[in-house]
Structures are given as C-alpha cells and as structure tokens.
CSV table of C-alpha atoms and ligand atoms in Angstrom, one decimal:
chain,number,residue,atom,x,y,z
F,1,UNK,CA,-52.0,28.6,-18.3
F,2,UNK,CA,-50.7,30.6,-15.4
F,3,UNK,CA,-50.5,34.4,-15.7
F,4,UNK,CA,-48.9,37.0,-13.4
F,5,UNK,CA,-51.7,39.0,-11.7
F,6,UNK,CA,-50.9,42.3,-10.0
F,7,UNK,CA,-53.0,44.8,-8.1
F,8,UNK,CA,-53.2,48.5,-9.1
F,9,UNK,CA,-50.5,49.5,-6.5
F,10,UNK,CA,-48.2,46.7,-7.6
F,11,UNK,CA,-47.6,45.5,-4.1
F,12,UNK,CA,-49.7,42.3,-4.5
F,13,UNK,CA,-48.7,39.7,-7.2
F,14,UNK,CA,-49.5,36.1,-7.8
F,15,UNK,CA,-49.2,33.5,-10.5
F,16,UNK,CA,-52.8,32.5,-11.1
F,17,UNK,CA,-55.0,30.5,-13.4
F,18,UNK,CA,-57.3,33.1,-14.9
F,19,UNK,CA,-60.9,32.8,-16.0
F,20,UNK,CA,-63.1,35.5,-17.5
F,21,UNK,CA,-66.7,34.2,-17.5
F,22,UNK,CA,-69.4,36.1,-19.4
F,23,UNK,CA,-72.6,34.4,-18.0
F,24,UNK,CA,-73.9,33.4,-14.6
F,25,UNK,CA,-74.2,29.8,-15.8
F,26,UNK,CA,-70.4,29.8,-16.6
F,27,UNK,CA,-69.7,31.3,-13.2
F,28,UNK,CA,-71.7,28.6,-11.4
F,29,UNK,CA,-69.9,25.8,-13.5
F,30,UNK,CA,-66.5,27.3,-12.6
F,31,UNK,CA,-67.3,27.2,-8.9
F,32,UNK,CA,-68.9,23.7,-9.0
F,33,UNK,CA,-65.9,22.3,-10.9
F,34,UNK,CA,-63.5,23.9,-8.4
F,35,UNK,CA,-65.5,22.4,-5.5
F,36,UNK,CA,-65.2,18.9,-7.1
F,37,UNK,CA,-61.4,19.2,-7.6
F,38,UNK,CA,-60.6,21.0,-4.3
F,39,UNK,CA,-59.5,24.2,-6.1
F,40,UNK,CA,-59.8,27.6,-4.4
F,41,UNK,CA,-61.6,30.4,-6.3
F,42,UNK,CA,-61.3,34.1,-5.8
F,43,UNK,CA,-63.1,36.8,-7.7
F,44,UNK,CA,-60.9,39.7,-8.6
F,45,UNK,CA,-62.6,43.0,-9.3
F,46,UNK,CA,-60.5,45.8,-10.6
F,47,UNK,CA,-57.5,44.9,-8.4
F,48,UNK,CA,-57.8,48.3,-6.6
F,49,UNK,CA,-57.2,46.8,-3.1
F,50,UNK,CA,-53.9,47.4,-1.5
F,51,UNK,CA,-54.2,44.4,0.8
F,52,UNK,CA,-53.9,40.7,-0.3
F,53,UNK,CA,-57.7,40.3,0.0
F,54,UNK,CA,-58.0,39.5,-3.8
F,55,UNK,CA,-54.9,37.2,-4.0
F,56,UNK,CA,-55.4,33.5,-4.7
F,57,UNK,CA,-53.3,30.4,-5.0
F,58,UNK,CA,-56.0,28.8,-7.1
F,59,UNK,CA,-58.3,30.1,-9.8
F,60,UNK,CA,-58.8,33.9,-10.2
F,61,UNK,CA,-62.1,34.8,-11.8
F,62,UNK,CA,-62.1,38.2,-13.4
F,63,UNK,CA,-65.4,39.9,-14.0
F,64,UNK,CA,-64.3,42.4,-16.7
F,65,UNK,CA,-66.8,40.9,-19.1
F,66,UNK,CA,-69.5,40.7,-16.6
F,67,UNK,CA,-70.7,44.2,-15.9
F,68,UNK,CA,-74.0,44.7,-17.7
F,69,UNK,CA,-76.8,46.9,-16.2
F,70,UNK,CA,-79.6,44.4,-15.7
F,71,UNK,CA,-82.6,46.6,-14.9
F,72,UNK,CA,-83.5,50.1,-13.8
F,73,UNK,CA,-86.7,50.9,-12.0
F,74,UNK,CA,-86.8,54.7,-11.9
F,75,UNK,CA,-89.9,55.1,-9.9
F,76,UNK,CA,-88.7,52.7,-7.2
F,77,UNK,CA,-85.2,54.1,-7.4
F,78,UNK,CA,-83.5,50.8,-7.9
F,79,UNK,CA,-80.8,49.6,-10.3
F,80,UNK,CA,-79.6,46.0,-10.8
F,81,UNK,CA,-76.1,45.3,-12.2
F,82,UNK,CA,-73.8,42.5,-12.8
F,83,UNK,CA,-71.1,42.7,-10.1
F,84,UNK,CA,-68.2,43.3,-12.5
F,85,UNK,CA,-69.7,46.7,-13.5
F,86,UNK,CA,-67.2,49.5,-12.9
F,87,UNK,CA,-68.5,52.2,-10.5
F,88,UNK,CA,-67.7,54.9,-13.1
F,89,UNK,CA,-69.8,53.3,-15.8
F,90,UNK,CA,-72.7,52.8,-13.4
F,91,UNK,CA,-72.5,56.4,-12.2
F,92,UNK,CA,-72.4,57.8,-15.8
F,93,UNK,CA,-75.3,55.6,-16.8
F,94,UNK,CA,-77.4,56.8,-13.9
F,95,UNK,CA,-76.5,60.4,-14.5
F,96,UNK,CA,-77.9,60.3,-18.0
F,97,UNK,CA,-81.2,59.2,-16.5
F,98,UNK,CA,-81.3,61.8,-13.8
F,99,UNK,CA,-80.1,59.5,-11.0
F,100,UNK,CA,-77.1,58.9,-8.8
F,101,UNK,CA,-75.5,56.7,-6.2
F,102,UNK,CA,-75.9,58.4,-2.8
F,103,UNK,CA,-72.3,58.6,-1.8
F,104,UNK,CA,-69.0,57.4,-3.3
F,105,UNK,CA,-65.3,57.1,-2.4
F,106,UNK,CA,-62.6,59.2,-4.1
F,107,UNK,CA,-62.0,56.8,-7.0
F,108,UNK,CA,-64.4,55.0,-9.3
F,109,UNK,CA,-62.3,52.5,-11.3
F,110,UNK,CA,-63.4,49.8,-8.9
F,111,UNK,CA,-66.1,47.3,-9.6
F,112,UNK,CA,-69.4,47.4,-7.8
F,113,UNK,CA,-68.7,43.9,-6.5
F,114,UNK,CA,-65.3,44.9,-5.2
F,115,UNK,CA,-66.4,48.1,-3.5
F,116,UNK,CA,-69.2,46.2,-1.8
F,117,UNK,CA,-67.0,43.2,-0.8
F,118,UNK,CA,-64.7,45.6,1.2
F,119,UNK,CA,-67.4,48.0,2.4
F,120,UNK,CA,-65.8,50.9,0.6
F,121,UNK,CA,-66.9,54.4,1.7
F,122,UNK,CA,-66.9,58.1,0.9
F,123,UNK,CA,-67.3,60.9,3.4
F,124,UNK,CA,-70.2,62.6,5.1
F,125,UNK,CA,-71.5,62.2,8.7
F,126,UNK,CA,-75.0,61.5,7.5
F,127,UNK,CA,-74.0,59.2,4.7
F,128,UNK,CA,-73.1,55.5,4.6
F,129,UNK,CA,-70.9,53.5,2.2
F,130,UNK,CA,-71.9,51.7,-1.0
F,131,UNK,CA,-72.8,48.4,0.7
F,132,UNK,CA,-75.4,50.1,2.7
F,133,UNK,CA,-77.3,51.1,-0.4
F,134,UNK,CA,-77.7,47.4,-1.5
F,135,UNK,CA,-81.2,46.0,-1.2
F,136,UNK,CA,-80.7,42.7,-3.0
F,137,UNK,CA,-77.9,40.3,-3.9
F,138,UNK,CA,-77.5,37.2,-6.0
F,139,UNK,CA,-74.6,35.1,-4.7
F,140,UNK,CA,-73.1,31.8,-5.9
F,141,UNK,CA,-72.2,29.5,-3.0
F,142,UNK,CA,-69.3,27.1,-2.6
F,143,UNK,CA,-71.1,24.4,-4.4
F,144,UNK,CA,-72.0,26.6,-7.4
F,145,UNK,CA,-75.7,27.2,-6.4
F,146,UNK,CA,-77.3,30.6,-6.7
F,147,UNK,CA,-79.0,32.3,-3.8
F,148,UNK,CA,-81.1,35.5,-4.0
F,149,UNK,CA,-81.1,37.3,-0.8
F,150,UNK,CA,-82.7,40.4,0.7
F,151,UNK,CA,-83.2,41.6,4.3
F,152,UNK,CA,-86.6,39.8,4.2
F,153,UNK,CA,-85.8,36.6,2.4
F,154,UNK,CA,-82.5,35.7,4.3
F,155,UNK,CA,-81.5,38.3,6.8
F,156,UNK,CA,-78.3,36.6,8.0
F,157,UNK,CA,-76.9,36.0,4.5
F,158,UNK,CA,-77.9,39.6,3.6
F,159,UNK,CA,-76.3,41.2,6.6
F,160,UNK,CA,-73.1,39.3,5.9
F,161,UNK,CA,-72.8,39.3,2.1
F,162,UNK,CA,-73.2,43.0,1.5
F,163,UNK,CA,-69.5,43.2,2.6
F,164,UNK,CA,-68.4,39.6,2.2
F,165,UNK,CA,-64.6,40.1,1.6
F,166,UNK,CA,-64.9,37.6,-1.3
F,167,UNK,CA,-65.1,35.0,1.5
F,168,UNK,CA,-68.7,33.9,1.2
F,169,UNK,CA,-69.2,33.3,-2.5
F,170,UNK,CA,-69.3,35.0,-5.9
F,171,UNK,CA,-71.6,37.9,-5.9
F,172,UNK,CA,-73.2,37.7,-9.3
F,173,UNK,CA,-75.7,40.7,-9.3
F,174,UNK,CA,-76.4,43.6,-7.0
F,175,UNK,CA,-79.5,45.7,-6.6
F,176,UNK,CA,-78.8,49.2,-5.3
F,177,UNK,CA,-80.9,52.0,-4.1
F,178,UNK,CA,-80.4,55.2,-6.2
F,179,UNK,CA,-81.3,58.8,-5.6
F,180,UNK,CA,-82.2,61.8,-7.8
F,181,UNK,CA,-79.0,63.2,-9.5
F,182,UNK,CA,-77.4,66.1,-7.7
F,183,UNK,CA,-74.4,68.3,-7.9
F,184,UNK,CA,-71.8,69.0,-5.2
F,185,UNK,CA,-70.7,72.6,-4.5
F,186,UNK,CA,-67.2,72.0,-3.4
F,187,UNK,CA,-64.9,74.3,-1.5
F,188,UNK,CA,-61.2,73.3,-1.2
F,189,UNK,CA,-58.9,75.3,0.9
F,190,UNK,CA,-55.7,75.2,3.0
F,191,UNK,CA,-56.2,75.6,6.7
F,192,UNK,CA,-54.3,74.9,9.9
F,193,UNK,CA,-54.4,71.4,11.5
F,194,UNK,CA,-55.1,72.8,15.0
F,195,UNK,CA,-58.0,74.9,13.8
F,196,UNK,CA,-59.6,72.1,11.9
F,197,UNK,CA,-59.3,69.6,14.8
F,198,UNK,CA,-60.8,72.2,17.1
F,199,UNK,CA,-63.9,72.8,15.0
F,200,UNK,CA,-64.2,69.2,13.7
F,201,UNK,CA,-67.7,68.5,15.1
F,202,UNK,CA,-69.0,71.9,13.8
F,203,UNK,CA,-67.5,71.2,10.3
F,204,UNK,CA,-69.2,67.8,10.2
F,205,UNK,CA,-72.5,69.2,11.2
F,206,UNK,CA,-72.3,72.2,8.8
F,207,UNK,CA,-71.5,70.2,5.7
F,208,UNK,CA,-73.0,67.3,3.8
F,209,UNK,CA,-69.5,66.1,3.0
F,210,UNK,CA,-66.3,66.9,4.8
F,211,UNK,CA,-62.8,65.6,4.7
F,212,UNK,CA,-59.3,66.9,5.4
F,213,UNK,CA,-55.8,65.8,4.4
F,214,UNK,CA,-52.8,66.7,6.5
F,215,UNK,CA,-49.5,67.5,4.8
F,216,UNK,CA,-46.9,65.7,6.9
F,217,UNK,CA,-44.3,67.8,8.8
F,218,UNK,CA,-46.3,71.0,8.3
F,219,UNK,CA,-49.2,72.7,10.1
F,220,UNK,CA,-51.3,72.6,7.0
F,221,UNK,CA,-54.3,70.6,5.9
F,222,UNK,CA,-56.4,70.7,2.8
F,223,UNK,CA,-60.1,70.7,3.6
F,224,UNK,CA,-62.9,69.7,1.2
F,225,UNK,CA,-66.4,70.6,2.1
F,226,UNK,CA,-69.3,69.7,-0.2
F,227,UNK,CA,-73.0,70.8,-0.3
F,228,UNK,CA,-75.5,68.7,-2.3
F,229,UNK,CA,-77.6,70.8,-4.6
F,230,UNK,CA,-79.4,71.0,-8.0
F,231,UNK,CA,-78.2,74.5,-8.9
F,232,UNK,CA,-76.5,75.2,-12.3
F,233,UNK,CA,-73.1,73.6,-12.8
F,234,UNK,CA,-70.0,75.8,-12.5
F,235,UNK,CA,-67.2,73.7,-13.8
F,236,UNK,CA,-63.5,73.9,-12.9
F,237,UNK,CA,-61.1,74.9,-15.6
F,238,UNK,CA,-58.5,72.4,-16.7
F,239,UNK,CA,-55.8,73.7,-14.3
F,240,UNK,CA,-58.2,73.8,-11.4
F,241,UNK,CA,-59.3,70.3,-12.3
F,242,UNK,CA,-55.8,69.1,-12.0
F,243,UNK,CA,-55.0,70.8,-8.7
F,244,UNK,CA,-58.4,69.9,-7.2
F,245,UNK,CA,-58.9,67.0,-4.8
F,246,UNK,CA,-56.6,64.0,-4.9
F,247,UNK,CA,-53.6,65.4,-6.6
F,248,UNK,CA,-53.3,68.4,-4.3
F,249,UNK,CA,-54.7,66.8,-1.2
F,250,UNK,CA,-52.1,64.1,-1.3
F,251,UNK,CA,-49.2,66.1,-2.7
F,252,UNK,CA,-47.6,68.5,-0.3
F,253,UNK,CA,-46.2,70.6,-3.1
F,254,UNK,CA,-49.6,71.2,-4.7
F,255,UNK,CA,-51.9,72.7,-2.1
F,256,UNK,CA,-54.1,75.3,-3.7
F,257,UNK,CA,-52.8,78.9,-3.7
F,258,UNK,CA,-56.3,80.1,-2.8
F,259,UNK,CA,-59.7,78.5,-2.2
F,260,UNK,CA,-61.0,76.5,-5.1
F,261,UNK,CA,-64.8,76.5,-5.6
F,262,UNK,CA,-66.9,74.7,-8.1
F,263,UNK,CA,-70.2,73.0,-8.6
F,264,UNK,CA,-70.3,69.8,-10.6
F,265,UNK,CA,-72.2,66.5,-10.8
F,266,UNK,CA,-71.4,64.6,-7.6
F,267,UNK,CA,-69.9,61.5,-9.1
F,268,UNK,CA,-67.4,63.6,-11.1
F,269,UNK,CA,-66.4,65.6,-8.0
F,270,UNK,CA,-65.8,62.5,-6.0
F,271,UNK,CA,-63.6,61.0,-8.8
F,272,UNK,CA,-60.3,62.6,-8.0
F,273,UNK,CA,-57.5,63.0,-10.5
F,274,UNK,CA,-54.6,60.7,-9.6
F,275,UNK,CA,-50.9,61.4,-9.3
F,276,UNK,CA,-48.3,58.6,-8.9
F,277,UNK,CA,-49.5,55.3,-7.5
F,278,UNK,CA,-49.1,54.8,-3.7
F,279,UNK,CA,-49.8,52.4,-0.8
F,280,UNK,CA,-52.4,53.2,1.7
F,281,UNK,CA,-53.8,52.0,5.1
F,282,UNK,CA,-57.1,53.1,6.5
F,283,UNK,CA,-58.8,52.5,9.8
F,284,UNK,CA,-62.3,53.2,11.1
F,285,UNK,CA,-62.5,54.5,14.7
F,286,UNK,CA,-65.6,55.6,16.7
F,287,UNK,CA,-66.3,59.1,15.5
F,288,UNK,CA,-65.6,60.7,18.9
F,289,UNK,CA,-62.0,59.2,18.8
F,290,UNK,CA,-61.2,60.6,15.3
F,291,UNK,CA,-59.3,63.8,16.2
F,292,UNK,CA,-57.4,62.2,19.1
F,293,UNK,CA,-56.4,59.2,16.9
F,294,UNK,CA,-55.4,61.5,14.0
F,295,UNK,CA,-53.4,63.7,16.4
F,296,UNK,CA,-51.5,60.6,17.6
F,297,UNK,CA,-50.7,59.5,14.1
F,298,UNK,CA,-49.4,63.0,13.4
F,299,UNK,CA,-47.2,63.0,16.4
F,300,UNK,CA,-45.8,59.6,15.6
F,301,UNK,CA,-45.0,60.6,12.0
F,302,UNK,CA,-43.3,63.8,13.2
F,303,UNK,CA,-41.3,62.3,16.0
F,304,UNK,CA,-40.1,59.4,13.8
F,305,UNK,CA,-39.4,61.5,10.7
F,306,UNK,CA,-41.7,59.1,8.8
F,307,UNK,CA,-41.8,59.7,5.0
F,308,UNK,CA,-45.5,59.6,4.4
F,309,UNK,CA,-47.4,61.4,1.7
F,310,UNK,CA,-50.5,62.4,3.6
F,311,UNK,CA,-52.9,61.5,6.4
F,312,UNK,CA,-56.6,61.8,5.4
F,313,UNK,CA,-59.6,62.0,7.6
F,314,UNK,CA,-63.1,61.2,6.4
F,315,UNK,CA,-66.4,60.2,8.2
F,316,UNK,CA,-69.4,58.0,7.7
F,317,UNK,CA,-72.7,57.2,9.4
F,318,UNK,CA,-73.0,53.8,11.1
F,319,UNK,CA,-74.5,50.8,9.2
F,320,UNK,CA,-75.9,47.4,9.9
F,321,UNK,CA,-73.5,45.2,7.8
F,322,UNK,CA,-71.8,42.4,9.8
F,323,UNK,CA,-68.2,43.2,8.8
F,324,UNK,CA,-68.4,46.7,7.7
F,325,UNK,CA,-65.9,48.9,9.5
F,326,UNK,CA,-68.7,51.3,10.1
F,327,UNK,CA,-71.0,48.6,11.6
F,328,UNK,CA,-73.1,50.0,14.5
F,329,UNK,CA,-71.3,53.2,15.0
F,330,UNK,CA,-70.8,56.7,13.4
F,331,UNK,CA,-67.2,56.4,12.1
F,332,UNK,CA,-64.1,58.5,11.5
F,333,UNK,CA,-61.8,57.0,8.8
F,334,UNK,CA,-58.1,57.8,9.0
F,335,UNK,CA,-55.9,56.9,6.1
F,336,UNK,CA,-52.1,57.1,5.8
F,337,UNK,CA,-50.6,57.2,2.3
F,338,UNK,CA,-47.0,56.2,1.5
F,339,UNK,CA,-44.8,56.2,-1.5
F,340,UNK,CA,-44.9,52.8,-3.2
F,341,UNK,CA,-41.1,52.4,-3.4
F,342,UNK,CA,-40.2,54.0,0.0
F,343,UNK,CA,-40.1,51.8,3.1
F,344,UNK,CA,-43.6,51.8,4.6
F,345,UNK,CA,-44.3,48.6,6.5
F,346,UNK,CA,-42.9,49.9,9.8
F,347,UNK,CA,-45.0,53.1,9.5
F,348,UNK,CA,-48.1,51.2,8.8
F,349,UNK,CA,-47.6,48.8,11.6
F,350,UNK,CA,-47.2,51.7,14.0
F,351,UNK,CA,-50.5,53.2,12.6
F,352,UNK,CA,-52.2,49.8,13.2
F,353,UNK,CA,-51.1,49.9,16.9
F,354,UNK,CA,-52.3,53.5,17.3
F,355,UNK,CA,-55.7,52.7,15.7
F,356,UNK,CA,-56.1,49.5,17.7
F,357,UNK,CA,-55.8,51.5,20.9
F,358,UNK,CA,-58.8,53.5,19.7
F,359,UNK,CA,-60.9,50.4,18.7
F,360,UNK,CA,-59.9,50.9,15.1
F,361,UNK,CA,-61.2,48.5,12.5
F,362,UNK,CA,-59.0,48.2,9.3
F,363,UNK,CA,-60.4,48.8,5.8
F,364,UNK,CA,-60.4,45.3,4.3
F,365,UNK,CA,-59.0,46.5,1.1
F,366,UNK,CA,-56.1,48.5,2.5
F,367,UNK,CA,-52.8,47.5,4.0
F,368,UNK,CA,-53.1,46.3,7.6
F,369,UNK,CA,-51.4,43.6,9.7
F,370,UNK,CA,-54.2,42.5,12.0
F,371,UNK,CA,-55.3,38.9,12.4
F,372,UNK,CA,-58.6,37.1,13.3
F,373,UNK,CA,-57.8,37.1,17.1
F,374,UNK,CA,-57.5,40.9,17.2
F,375,UNK,CA,-60.4,41.5,14.7
F,376,UNK,CA,-63.1,39.3,16.2
F,377,UNK,CA,-63.8,41.3,19.3
F,378,UNK,CA,-64.2,44.5,17.2
F,379,UNK,CA,-67.2,43.1,15.4
F,380,UNK,CA,-70.4,42.3,17.4
F,381,UNK,CA,-71.7,40.3,14.4
F,382,UNK,CA,-68.5,38.3,13.9
F,383,UNK,CA,-70.2,35.0,14.8
F,384,UNK,CA,-73.1,35.7,12.5
F,385,UNK,CA,-70.6,36.2,9.6
F,386,UNK,CA,-68.8,33.0,10.5
F,387,UNK,CA,-72.0,31.0,10.7
F,388,UNK,CA,-73.1,32.2,7.3
F,389,UNK,CA,-69.6,31.4,5.9
F,390,UNK,CA,-69.9,27.8,7.3
F,391,UNK,CA,-73.3,27.5,5.8
F,392,UNK,CA,-72.6,28.6,2.3
F,393,UNK,CA,-69.0,27.7,1.8
F,394,UNK,CA,-68.4,24.7,4.2
F,395,UNK,CA,-65.4,23.4,2.2
F,396,UNK,CA,-63.6,26.8,2.1
F,397,UNK,CA,-63.7,27.1,-1.7
F,398,UNK,CA,-63.4,30.9,-1.3
F,399,UNK,CA,-60.5,30.9,1.2
F,400,UNK,CA,-57.2,32.6,0.5
F,401,UNK,CA,-54.2,33.6,2.6
F,402,UNK,CA,-56.0,36.8,3.6
F,403,UNK,CA,-59.2,35.1,4.9
F,404,UNK,CA,-57.1,32.5,6.7
F,405,UNK,CA,-55.3,35.3,8.5
F,406,UNK,CA,-58.1,37.7,9.1
F,407,UNK,CA,-61.1,35.4,9.5
F,408,UNK,CA,-59.5,32.1,10.4
F,409,UNK,CA,-60.4,28.8,8.7
F,410,UNK,CA,-64.0,27.9,7.8
F,411,UNK,CA,-65.6,25.6,10.5
F,412,UNK,CA,-68.1,23.4,8.6
F,413,UNK,CA,-71.3,22.8,10.5
F,414,UNK,CA,-71.1,25.7,13.0
R,1,LIG,C1,-56.6,55.0,-5.8
R,1,LIG,C2,-57.6,54.3,-4.9
R,1,LIG,C3,-58.5,55.0,-4.2
R,1,LIG,C4,-59.4,54.4,-3.3
R,1,LIG,N1,-60.3,55.1,-2.7
R,1,LIG,C5,-61.2,54.5,-1.8
R,1,LIG,C6,-62.2,55.3,-1.1
R,1,LIG,O1,-62.3,56.5,-1.3
R,1,LIG,N2,-62.9,54.6,-0.2
R,1,LIG,C7,-62.8,53.3,0.1
R,1,LIG,O2,-63.5,52.8,1.0
R,1,LIG,N3,-61.9,52.6,-0.6
R,1,LIG,C8,-61.1,53.1,-1.5
R,1,LIG,N4,-60.1,52.4,-2.2
R,1,LIG,C9,-60.1,50.9,-1.9
R,1,LIG,C10,-61.0,50.2,-2.9
R,1,LIG,O3,-62.3,50.8,-3.0
R,1,LIG,C11,-61.3,48.8,-2.4
R,1,LIG,O4,-60.2,48.1,-2.2
R,1,LIG,C12,-62.2,48.0,-3.4
R,1,LIG,O5,-62.4,46.7,-2.9
R,1,LIG,C13,-61.6,47.8,-4.8
R,1,LIG,O6,-62.5,47.3,-5.7
R,1,LIG,P1,-62.0,46.3,-6.8
R,1,LIG,O7,-63.2,46.2,-7.8
R,1,LIG,O8,-60.7,46.7,-7.4
R,1,LIG,O9,-61.9,44.9,-6.0
R,1,LIG,P2,-60.6,44.0,-5.8
R,1,LIG,O10,-59.6,44.8,-5.1
R,1,LIG,O11,-60.2,43.4,-7.1
R,1,LIG,O12,-61.2,42.9,-4.8
R,1,LIG,C14,-61.5,43.2,-3.5
R,1,LIG,C15,-62.3,42.1,-2.8
R,1,LIG,O13,-63.6,42.0,-3.4
R,1,LIG,C16,-63.8,40.7,-3.7
R,1,LIG,N5,-64.8,40.7,-4.8
R,1,LIG,C17,-64.7,41.5,-5.9
R,1,LIG,N6,-65.8,41.2,-6.7
R,1,LIG,C18,-66.5,40.3,-6.1
R,1,LIG,C19,-67.7,39.6,-6.4
R,1,LIG,N7,-68.4,39.8,-7.6
R,1,LIG,N8,-68.1,38.6,-5.6
R,1,LIG,C20,-67.5,38.4,-4.4
R,1,LIG,N9,-66.4,39.0,-4.1
R,1,LIG,C21,-65.9,39.9,-4.9
R,1,LIG,C22,-62.5,40.1,-4.1
R,1,LIG,O14,-62.5,38.7,-4.0
R,1,LIG,C23,-61.6,40.7,-3.0
R,1,LIG,O15,-61.8,40.0,-1.8
R,1,LIG,C24,-59.3,53.0,-3.1
R,1,LIG,C25,-58.3,52.2,-3.8
R,1,LIG,C26,-57.5,52.9,-4.7
R,1,LIG,C27,-56.4,52.1,-5.4
C-alpha cells in the first residue's frame, strides 16, 4: 500500500511503499528482492533533511524499529548501534554511563545513520562532524550482502560510506568513538556583526565551540561560545531555556536582553529548543573564506530586501571522508534560514551562487540546487566515491532523483 511520506520541514513529499524492518536479515531480504524486481530502495532516517536526498520513487525503508544499542566497550571508548538509533537516545544512554559523543549539531532528533549519511556537523574549529567519529560500519550492498568495513579492512569503502548519502547501501550498524562525558559552559550574547567578523579568528582560537547568527537587516548577531569542562552543572531556568540558543538565535524578536550563561551536559546544550519549522540551506567554505562569504550573503540579503530568518556561521576541522563537505580542509559553514511558507527558492539560489564563488560545498541534507558537474571538481575523492558506488551498487538500487542530479548515474564496472 502506498503512503504519503513527508520530511520534517514539509517541503519534500512522495507517495511511497513503506517497509519497517526489525532485523538485519529482513533488511537484506528487502534489498535482495528489490534488486531482483528492479525496484529502487531508499532508507529514510528521521526525515530531518531539507533536500530531496531521502525521497524515493520506489521502496522507503524506515528504521524506526531498528535503533538498538548493540555493544559498549567503555575502556576502548567505542559504542556500536543499529543505524536507526536517534542521536538523542544514544546521547542520553552514553551520559548515564559517563560518556558522550565528541561534537553534535544543534538538533538531535535525527538518526545516527542519517546524520552520518549527510556528514552532519556541529561547531568548533578543533572538532569534526559525527561521521569522523565512526570507526566501523556494517553496510548492505545492492545485492543484499553485508560488508563489515573499517579503515584497515576496506579503506575505500570506509572512506566513502561514512558519508554515503544513502547512495551506497543500507548502513545497518555503526561503531563510534566516544569520549568521557563533559559539560559545556555556554555564553550567549548579542554583539555587532562588524566586531564579530573582525575578531573571528581570535574567537575561534579562544573557544572550544563558537558560532554566531546574524539577525537580517540589523547590525546584530547572537554569539554562542562554549568551553568544555567537568565543573558542577549550573542549569538555565525555564525562561532562559526557552530564550537560549535556537529560538533566540533564529528569531530576530528574541535576542537575549543580557548575556546568558549556563553550564550543562554538552548534549543538552547542543539540543536547541525549536520554534516554527523552517527551510534551510548550508554551505561549507574554506575557513579563510568564511567571513568574506558571510559578508556577501549579508549584502545580498540587504540589497534585495530578502525575507530570511537568519544567517548562521559555524566551523569544523577538516576530515578524511570522501564526500564530507569538510573533506581535507578546515571549514566555515554558512547557513541561511527561511520561513517555510514565504518564497525562498530565489534567495537560496543566490546563496548557492555566492558560495560557489568561494568553493562552497553544499550540505547534502539542506536545500541546494547544484548538480554533479559543478560538485565533482569540489571533491578530490569524487572518483573514489564513484568507484565504490559502482562496486557495491552496480545496478543502481539505491539511486533516487537526488543521486541522479548530484552524483550522476551509476557506471557499472568502473
Ligand atoms: C531542525 C534541524 C536542525 C538541523 N541541524 C543540523 C546541524 O546542526 N548540523 C547539520 O550538519 N545538520 C543539521 N540538520 C540536517 C540533518 O542533520 C541532516 O539532514 C540529517 O541527515 C538528518 O538525519 P535523518 O535521520 O533525519 O536522515 P534523513 O533526512 O531521513 O535521510 C538523510 C539521508 O541519509 C540516508 N540514510 C539515513 N539512514 C541511512 C542508513 N541507515 N543507511 C544508509 N543511508 C541512510 C537517507 O537515505 C538519506 O539519503 C538539521 C536538520 C533540521 C531539520
């Protein structure tokens, strides 16, 4: 039976055949059967991508009943989970055992498999995204066979599949490196755009975690700086909890009246409260281009009277994952957030153009309009990714409209 599938933002919808497997054996059988019948398969995580990366015209495989913690080795600092595990549940599980994920984005409803597939990231010049913490993967290929891979056992597959865009196979299980639990001492305050841009490098060097969010058509930004520590927790009150982070950073009307300080477990600090749903684009530029690119986006928004909610700037260390937007270079991430129901396509196309001029790579899970011809030169390991794709999914079982546009067709035997 077909059902209407929608993503969180509501801008992606499709009539799909839906399957909710509970075992790896079932997952393998679904893929094997699809391969025999020429059906396309797409895993959907929590549907938190804004792009059409998770859309399928074939069978949608939802992993909502496939999120168990498989093992925890505290002394080695490794946890293995089924890929459908929500980030929030994993973080809370680790916290009760004195452990944590090293760095997270500002939202934790996603699945581990989905955040890895799109190379999702947090902020901090010395910290990388969630995919970089992966040390082992179990992936089901286009014929329904399982491969275990690590950097030692199959380096090409491992380099590609830690951020596979759902285009390489079904990631069944993920082993992640974890760190001792820590708190984040957060300071949120309103500052001036010019002053923050001027001292951007110093701010990155001085803080473990740093980000800012510009309030369009004003001089003001909200900065968030975080220091990792194991000092006693100093919680926000309920009102401060609401006005902290996401709601205020993205809502021009709700900047904090004065600085807001607190010290809470890192995974709860990163998890921002949410206001109304929105649409977002995000691009990764070389770190040295961050402030220039952000300045151009700001000028474009102001001179075109664009109705956007906010522009956010975050950073990450470089990594070694073939199609990670942070691959091979320290990175500045620039996001532009728009109202769902307001016109936004023209704005986000203009942002694409500004970012392209700075060598920007789009976040795979956010709205962008770039195709394979423009994307290929941005990724030194593009051919490696395509060779892995041809090897483990030669028939294109995991293709969808997004992979056809952004990666091109699978070329069997390359
Ligand atoms: C409110 C909000 C805040 C966000 N904040 C951040 C942020 O701070 N940083 C950031 O980088 N991103 C952020 N994102 C984007 C989000 O992290 C990514 O889009 C992420 O992929 C969503 O995970 P998901 O589980 O919902 O996956 P989905 O969106 O459902 O799927 C994404 C892709 O992953 C593939 N996939 C999922 N599971 C598997 C699997 N087991 N095997 C193979 N492929 C799989 C799907 O096929 C699809 O291609 C945010 C999104 C929202 C809505």
